[in-house]
Amino acid sequence: MNTRARFRSYDEIVHQRGRACLVVLATIIILSSNAWATCPPEAFSSETAPESLKAPAQLLYDEADALLAKEPKDYAKAFELFMKSRAVYPSPDNSLMAALCLRELGRYPEALALYEEILIRFDEKLDPKERVEFKHYIDQLRQEVVIAYVDEREGSFSIDDDACGSLPRSKPIYLMPGTHLLRVLLPGKPESTVRFSGQGGDTLTLQIPVPPPPPPPSGKWFVQATVGPAIGWSGIDLGSVGLLSPLSGVLAQSRGGYRLPSDVSLGLAMGLLYAWTPGIPNGFFNTGITLYHSVPLFAPFMGISIAWEPSIDNRLNAFVRAGSGLMGAQSKNEVNARHLGAFGPIDDFGLAASGREIERSVPAYATFDIGASLRVGPATIGLSMGALFLLAEGPLLPEMSVRIVKDPLFTKPLERTSAYRPSFLFIPQVVFGFDP
């Protein structure tokens, strides 16, 4: 009896007899087994076995065939024997019978993969009628399984813990209807998984979801304190020759605010500037009398600041900062007069002059500074170099008078003059900060 004829007769018998019993049996097998994930190879081997192995393969085939010739048919055992026969000498006969057993066992993904292999691997050994018949089986089985394509470019993957090889993969994977788990492993990265479901006849394209982007970095509150010398020039004591007077002192301030994720920070600054000028001579009389100015400057201030603080590395930050606000500057202008003789000051010349006045400057200031800070835990320490600008009001001379002591009747008032003059201070600062 021709082997292929036997195959077709068995196939017809199965579909004509006891179909209900076989459906129940297949259902029991499916429910009691894991869902099969069948991953057909990308290419089938074209090697042919030696003819000497054909006889041993035929013996295995006949043994399996005998199991299907009696009732009840043992499809599970027959399948094992047909597959052993295939392993010895692959042929269309043992391959077709193995596919038949898989169909009757309800293992549709494996049966579909095997039918597709037969059409490709043994195409020259099949007649046209057989090709049409097997394509019909394939179309039927495609309605019973989930067809899944894995759309990933690298790594290896498995479905339901069945290893399916490396990626990328062009061929589909065949699965029983239901819920499945895809695992993709990339070199040097943690395993990625996605759970999916499908029904018979569904075609799915599987992708590992792109992980959500990390939450945007949140901003931070910060507080700082800075202190350092204030060194520069001021127009408070501008004499008649129009020269700026030297000014020196100290500036201390505290600053607090919020640092945005974009490295921009906004803050509120409060502080105090205290500076003074040395005795500044201002020649006035041709008689040798010299007027000396001494001008302390007391200036509390409060304002806003904006800074850009890029990170150089994990611990080192640079910053560029500008600020502006209100400054309640007061300058106290004190003047005394001395008469210089040929051999030095003459205190008993009989000439006296004095004056004292408090002036309030324009209530505004501006600052600019650059620097760097080092993070040590939540604390920071750094250095900055900047400048402070303000408009200070100060008289060229306070309202005062000069009189000759020996002649009480002679008193000469001096005219008061006043003007706004710029003050410019360098402010190198030590920065102490805390980022909670």
PDB file of N, CA and C in Angstrom, residues 90-145:
ATOM      1  N   PRO A  90      14.586  12.248   6.921  1.00  0.00           N
ATOM      2  CA  PRO A  90      13.418  13.096   6.670  1.00  0.00           C
ATOM      3  C   PRO A  90      12.831  12.804   5.299  1.00  0.00           C
ATOM      4  N   SER A  91      11.490  12.682   5.278  1.00  0.00           N
ATOM      5  CA  SER A  91      10.794  12.436   4.024  1.00  0.00           C
ATOM      6  C   SER A  91       9.417  13.079   4.090  1.00  0.00           C
ATOM      7  N   PRO A  92       8.752  13.240   2.947  1.00  0.00           N
ATOM      8  CA  PRO A  92       7.393  13.794   2.990  1.00  0.00           C
ATOM      9  C   PRO A  92       6.445  12.900   3.766  1.00  0.00           C
ATOM     10  N   ASP A  93       6.655  11.587   3.725  1.00  0.00           N
ATOM     11  CA  ASP A  93       5.722  10.665   4.370  1.00  0.00           C
ATOM     12  C   ASP A  93       5.730  10.815   5.882  1.00  0.00           C
ATOM     13  N   ASN A  94       6.925  10.655   6.506  1.00  0.00           N
ATOM     14  CA  ASN A  94       6.937  10.763   7.976  1.00  0.00           C
ATOM     15  C   ASN A  94       6.631  12.195   8.432  1.00  0.00           C
ATOM     16  N   SER A  95       6.961  13.186   7.616  1.00  0.00           N
ATOM     17  CA  SER A  95       6.644  14.567   7.976  1.00  0.00           C
ATOM     18  C   SER A  95       5.140  14.817   7.943  1.00  0.00           C
ATOM     19  N   LEU A  96       4.470  14.317   6.895  1.00  0.00           N
ATOM     20  CA  LEU A  96       3.022  14.506   6.773  1.00  0.00           C
ATOM     21  C   LEU A  96       2.272  13.804   7.899  1.00  0.00           C
ATOM     22  N   MET A  97       2.710  12.597   8.244  1.00  0.00           N
ATOM     23  CA  MET A  97       2.033  11.855   9.308  1.00  0.00           C
ATOM     24  C   MET A  97       2.263  12.518  10.673  1.00  0.00           C
ATOM     25  N   ALA A  98       3.446  13.065  10.867  1.00  0.00           N
ATOM     26  CA  ALA A  98       3.700  13.793  12.117  1.00  0.00           C
ATOM     27  C   ALA A  98       2.792  15.021  12.200  1.00  0.00           C
ATOM     28  N   ALA A  99       2.593  15.710  11.073  1.00  0.00           N
ATOM     29  CA  ALA A  99       1.709  16.868  11.057  1.00  0.00           C
ATOM     30  C   ALA A  99       0.275  16.465  11.338  1.00  0.00           C
ATOM     31  N   LEU A 100      -0.146  15.313  10.787  1.00  0.00           N
ATOM     32  CA  LEU A 100      -1.492  14.816  11.062  1.00  0.00           C
ATOM     33  C   LEU A 100      -1.697  14.589  12.554  1.00  0.00           C
ATOM     34  N   CYS A 101      -0.716  13.938  13.191  1.00  0.00           N
ATOM     35  CA  CYS A 101      -0.827  13.665  14.636  1.00  0.00           C
ATOM     36  C   CYS A 101      -0.920  14.971  15.426  1.00  0.00           C
ATOM     37  N   LEU A 102      -0.136  15.946  15.042  1.00  0.00           N
ATOM     38  CA  LEU A 102      -0.188  17.230  15.744  1.00  0.00           C
ATOM     39  C   LEU A 102      -1.555  17.876  15.610  1.00  0.00           C
ATOM     40  N   ARG A 103      -2.149  17.790  14.430  1.00  0.00           N
ATOM     41  CA  ARG A 103      -3.488  18.354  14.247  1.00  0.00           C
ATOM     42  C   ARG A 103      -4.487  17.676  15.162  1.00  0.00           C
ATOM     43  N   GLU A 104      -4.433  16.375  15.233  1.00  0.00           N
ATOM     44  CA  GLU A 104      -5.412  15.645  16.029  1.00  0.00           C
ATOM     45  C   GLU A 104      -5.160  15.804  17.525  1.00  0.00           C
ATOM     46  N   LEU A 105      -3.934  16.115  17.895  1.00  0.00           N
ATOM     47  CA  LEU A 105      -3.633  16.385  19.307  1.00  0.00           C
ATOM     48  C   LEU A 105      -3.958  17.814  19.703  1.00  0.00           C
ATOM     49  N   GLY A 106      -4.374  18.604  18.740  1.00  0.00           N
ATOM     50  CA  GLY A 106      -4.705  19.998  19.037  1.00  0.00           C
ATOM     51  C   GLY A 106      -3.495  20.891  19.131  1.00  0.00           C
ATOM     52  N   ARG A 107      -2.370  20.436  18.694  1.00  0.00           N
ATOM     53  CA  ARG A 107      -1.146  21.236  18.751  1.00  0.00           C
ATOM     54  C   ARG A 107      -0.989  21.977  17.415  1.00  0.00           C
ATOM     55  N   TYR A 108      -1.908  22.928  17.232  1.00  0.00           N
ATOM     56  CA  TYR A 108      -2.029  23.595  15.938  1.00  0.00           C
ATOM     57  C   TYR A 108      -0.812  24.440  15.564  1.00  0.00           C
ATOM     58  N   PRO A 109      -0.187  25.146  16.467  1.00  0.00           N
ATOM     59  CA  PRO A 109       1.000  25.923  16.058  1.00  0.00           C
ATOM     60  C   PRO A 109       2.099  25.035  15.479  1.00  0.00           C
ATOM     61  N   GLU A 110       2.357  23.892  16.120  1.00  0.00           N
ATOM     62  CA  GLU A 110       3.396  22.981  15.619  1.00  0.00           C
ATOM     63  C   GLU A 110       2.980  22.358  14.282  1.00  0.00           C
ATOM     64  N   ALA A 111       1.692  22.008  14.169  1.00  0.00           N
ATOM     65  CA  ALA A 111       1.213  21.413  12.925  1.00  0.00           C
ATOM     66  C   ALA A 111       1.347  22.409  11.774  1.00  0.00           C
ATOM     67  N   LEU A 112       0.974  23.664  12.008  1.00  0.00           N
ATOM     68  CA  LEU A 112       1.080  24.679  10.965  1.00  0.00           C
ATOM     69  C   LEU A 112       2.528  24.860  10.524  1.00  0.00           C
ATOM     70  N   ALA A 113       3.444  24.929  11.469  1.00  0.00           N
ATOM     71  CA  ALA A 113       4.857  25.094  11.125  1.00  0.00           C
ATOM     72  C   ALA A 113       5.368  23.909  10.317  1.00  0.00           C
ATOM     73  N   LEU A 114       4.897  22.699  10.664  1.00  0.00           N
ATOM     74  CA  LEU A 114       5.369  21.515   9.965  1.00  0.00           C
ATOM     75  C   LEU A 114       4.811  21.444   8.541  1.00  0.00           C
ATOM     76  N   TYR A 115       3.560  21.810   8.364  1.00  0.00           N
ATOM     77  CA  TYR A 115       2.988  21.830   7.017  1.00  0.00           C
ATOM     78  C   TYR A 115       3.727  22.845   6.135  1.00  0.00           C
ATOM     79  N   GLU A 116       4.045  23.996   6.681  1.00  0.00           N
ATOM     80  CA  GLU A 116       4.776  24.991   5.898  1.00  0.00           C
ATOM     81  C   GLU A 116       6.160  24.467   5.516  1.00  0.00           C
ATOM     82  N   GLU A 117       6.806  23.758   6.423  1.00  0.00           N
ATOM     83  CA  GLU A 117       8.125  23.184   6.118  1.00  0.00           C
ATOM     84  C   GLU A 117       8.019  22.163   5.000  1.00  0.00           C
ATOM     85  N   ILE A 118       6.956  21.338   5.031  1.00  0.00           N
ATOM     86  CA  ILE A 118       6.799  20.303   4.005  1.00  0.00           C
ATOM     87  C   ILE A 118       6.671  20.935   2.629  1.00  0.00           C
ATOM     88  N   LEU A 119       5.871  22.006   2.530  1.00  0.00           N
ATOM     89  CA  LEU A 119       5.680  22.644   1.232  1.00  0.00           C
ATOM     90  C   LEU A 119       6.975  23.236   0.693  1.00  0.00           C
ATOM     91  N   ILE A 120       7.848  23.685   1.586  1.00  0.00           N
ATOM     92  CA  ILE A 120       9.105  24.296   1.135  1.00  0.00           C
ATOM     93  C   ILE A 120      10.181  23.234   0.925  1.00  0.00           C
ATOM     94  N   ARG A 121      10.312  22.351   1.897  1.00  0.00           N
ATOM     95  CA  ARG A 121      11.435  21.404   1.891  1.00  0.00           C
ATOM     96  C   ARG A 121      11.237  20.267   0.891  1.00  0.00           C
ATOM     97  N   PHE A 122       9.986  19.816   0.748  1.00  0.00           N
ATOM     98  CA  PHE A 122       9.726  18.658  -0.109  1.00  0.00           C
ATOM     99  C   PHE A 122       8.858  19.037  -1.314  1.00  0.00           C
ATOM    100  N   ASP A 123       8.958  20.249  -1.741  1.00  0.00           N
ATOM    101  CA  ASP A 123       8.093  20.726  -2.826  1.00  0.00           C
ATOM    102  C   ASP A 123       8.215  19.852  -4.075  1.00  0.00           C
ATOM    103  N   GLU A 124       9.423  19.433  -4.427  1.00  0.00           N
ATOM    104  CA  GLU A 124       9.626  18.668  -5.666  1.00  0.00           C
ATOM    105  C   GLU A 124       9.045  17.256  -5.569  1.00  0.00           C
ATOM    106  N   LYS A 125       8.808  16.773  -4.360  1.00  0.00           N
ATOM    107  CA  LYS A 125       8.305  15.406  -4.195  1.00  0.00           C
ATOM    108  C   LYS A 125       6.788  15.345  -4.044  1.00  0.00           C
ATOM    109  N   LEU A 126       6.119  16.497  -4.073  1.00  0.00           N
ATOM    110  CA  LEU A 126       4.675  16.534  -3.936  1.00  0.00           C
ATOM    111  C   LEU A 126       4.040  16.746  -5.299  1.00  0.00           C
ATOM    112  N   ASP A 127       2.899  16.084  -5.516  1.00  0.00           N
ATOM    113  CA  ASP A 127       2.185  16.331  -6.760  1.00  0.00           C
ATOM    114  C   ASP A 127       1.258  17.529  -6.572  1.00  0.00           C
ATOM    115  N   PRO A 128       0.734  18.098  -7.646  1.00  0.00           N
ATOM    116  CA  PRO A 128      -0.093  19.305  -7.541  1.00  0.00           C
ATOM    117  C   PRO A 128      -1.292  19.141  -6.608  1.00  0.00           C
ATOM    118  N   LYS A 129      -1.930  17.966  -6.631  1.00  0.00           N
ATOM    119  CA  LYS A 129      -3.087  17.763  -5.769  1.00  0.00           C
ATOM    120  C   LYS A 129      -2.694  17.839  -4.296  1.00  0.00           C
ATOM    121  N   GLU A 130      -1.544  17.262  -3.954  1.00  0.00           N
ATOM    122  CA  GLU A 130      -1.066  17.305  -2.563  1.00  0.00           C
ATOM    123  C   GLU A 130      -0.749  18.737  -2.134  1.00  0.00           C
ATOM    124  N   ARG A 131      -0.162  19.497  -3.031  1.00  0.00           N
ATOM    125  CA  ARG A 131       0.150  20.893  -2.680  1.00  0.00           C
ATOM    126  C   ARG A 131      -1.124  21.668  -2.356  1.00  0.00           C
ATOM    127  N   VAL A 132      -2.142  21.490  -3.176  1.00  0.00           N
ATOM    128  CA  VAL A 132      -3.415  22.177  -2.928  1.00  0.00           C
ATOM    129  C   VAL A 132      -4.003  21.727  -1.603  1.00  0.00           C
ATOM    130  N   GLU A 133      -3.934  20.416  -1.343  1.00  0.00           N
ATOM    131  CA  GLU A 133      -4.498  19.875  -0.105  1.00  0.00           C
ATOM    132  C   GLU A 133      -3.779  20.436   1.124  1.00  0.00           C
ATOM    133  N   PHE A 134      -2.447  20.504   1.074  1.00  0.00           N
ATOM    134  CA  PHE A 134      -1.698  20.980   2.239  1.00  0.00           C
ATOM    135  C   PHE A 134      -1.853  22.488   2.437  1.00  0.00           C
ATOM    136  N   LYS A 135      -1.983  23.219   1.327  1.00  0.00           N
ATOM    137  CA  LYS A 135      -2.242  24.649   1.473  1.00  0.00           C
ATOM    138  C   LYS A 135      -3.606  24.883   2.120  1.00  0.00           C
ATOM    139  N   HIS A 136      -4.545  23.989   1.811  1.00  0.00           N
ATOM    140  CA  HIS A 136      -5.856  24.081   2.451  1.00  0.00           C
ATOM    141  C   HIS A 136      -5.725  23.842   3.952  1.00  0.00           C
ATOM    142  N   TYR A 137      -4.922  22.837   4.347  1.00  0.00           N
ATOM    143  CA  TYR A 137      -4.689  22.594   5.776  1.00  0.00           C
ATOM    144  C   TYR A 137      -4.056  23.826   6.441  1.00  0.00           C
ATOM    145  N   ILE A 138      -3.118  24.406   5.737  1.00  0.00           N
ATOM    146  CA  ILE A 138      -2.441  25.585   6.293  1.00  0.00           C
ATOM    147  C   ILE A 138      -3.427  26.724   6.520  1.00  0.00           C
ATOM    148  N   ASP A 139      -4.308  26.951   5.544  1.00  0.00           N
ATOM    149  CA  ASP A 139      -5.312  28.016   5.695  1.00  0.00           C
ATOM    150  C   ASP A 139      -6.234  27.728   6.875  1.00  0.00           C
ATOM    151  N   GLN A 140      -6.595  26.463   7.051  1.00  0.00           N
ATOM    152  CA  GLN A 140      -7.446  26.115   8.186  1.00  0.00           C
ATOM    153  C   GLN A 140      -6.727  26.350   9.513  1.00  0.00           C
ATOM    154  N   LEU A 141      -5.486  25.916   9.578  1.00  0.00           N
ATOM    155  CA  LEU A 141      -4.740  26.049  10.835  1.00  0.00           C
ATOM    156  C   LEU A 141      -4.455  27.509  11.183  1.00  0.00           C
ATOM    157  N   ARG A 142      -4.298  28.348  10.189  1.00  0.00           N
ATOM    158  CA  ARG A 142      -4.071  29.769  10.468  1.00  0.00           C
ATOM    159  C   ARG A 142      -5.261  30.404  11.191  1.00  0.00           C
ATOM    160  N   GLN A 143      -6.436  29.828  11.003  1.00  0.00           N
ATOM    161  CA  GLN A 143      -7.608  30.328  11.711  1.00  0.00           C
ATOM    162  C   GLN A 143      -7.703  29.802  13.147  1.00  0.00           C
ATOM    163  N   GLU A 144      -6.835  28.873  13.478  1.00  0.00           N
ATOM    164  CA  GLU A 144      -6.859  28.282  14.817  1.00  0.00           C
ATOM    165  C   GLU A 144      -5.759  28.827  15.726  1.00  0.00           C
ATOM    166  N   VAL A 145      -4.834  29.566  15.147  1.00  0.00           N
ATOM    167  CA  VAL A 145      -3.676  29.999  15.946  1.00  0.00           C
ATOM    168  C   VAL A 145      -3.559  31.524  15.910  1.00  0.00           C
TER     169      VAL A 145
END
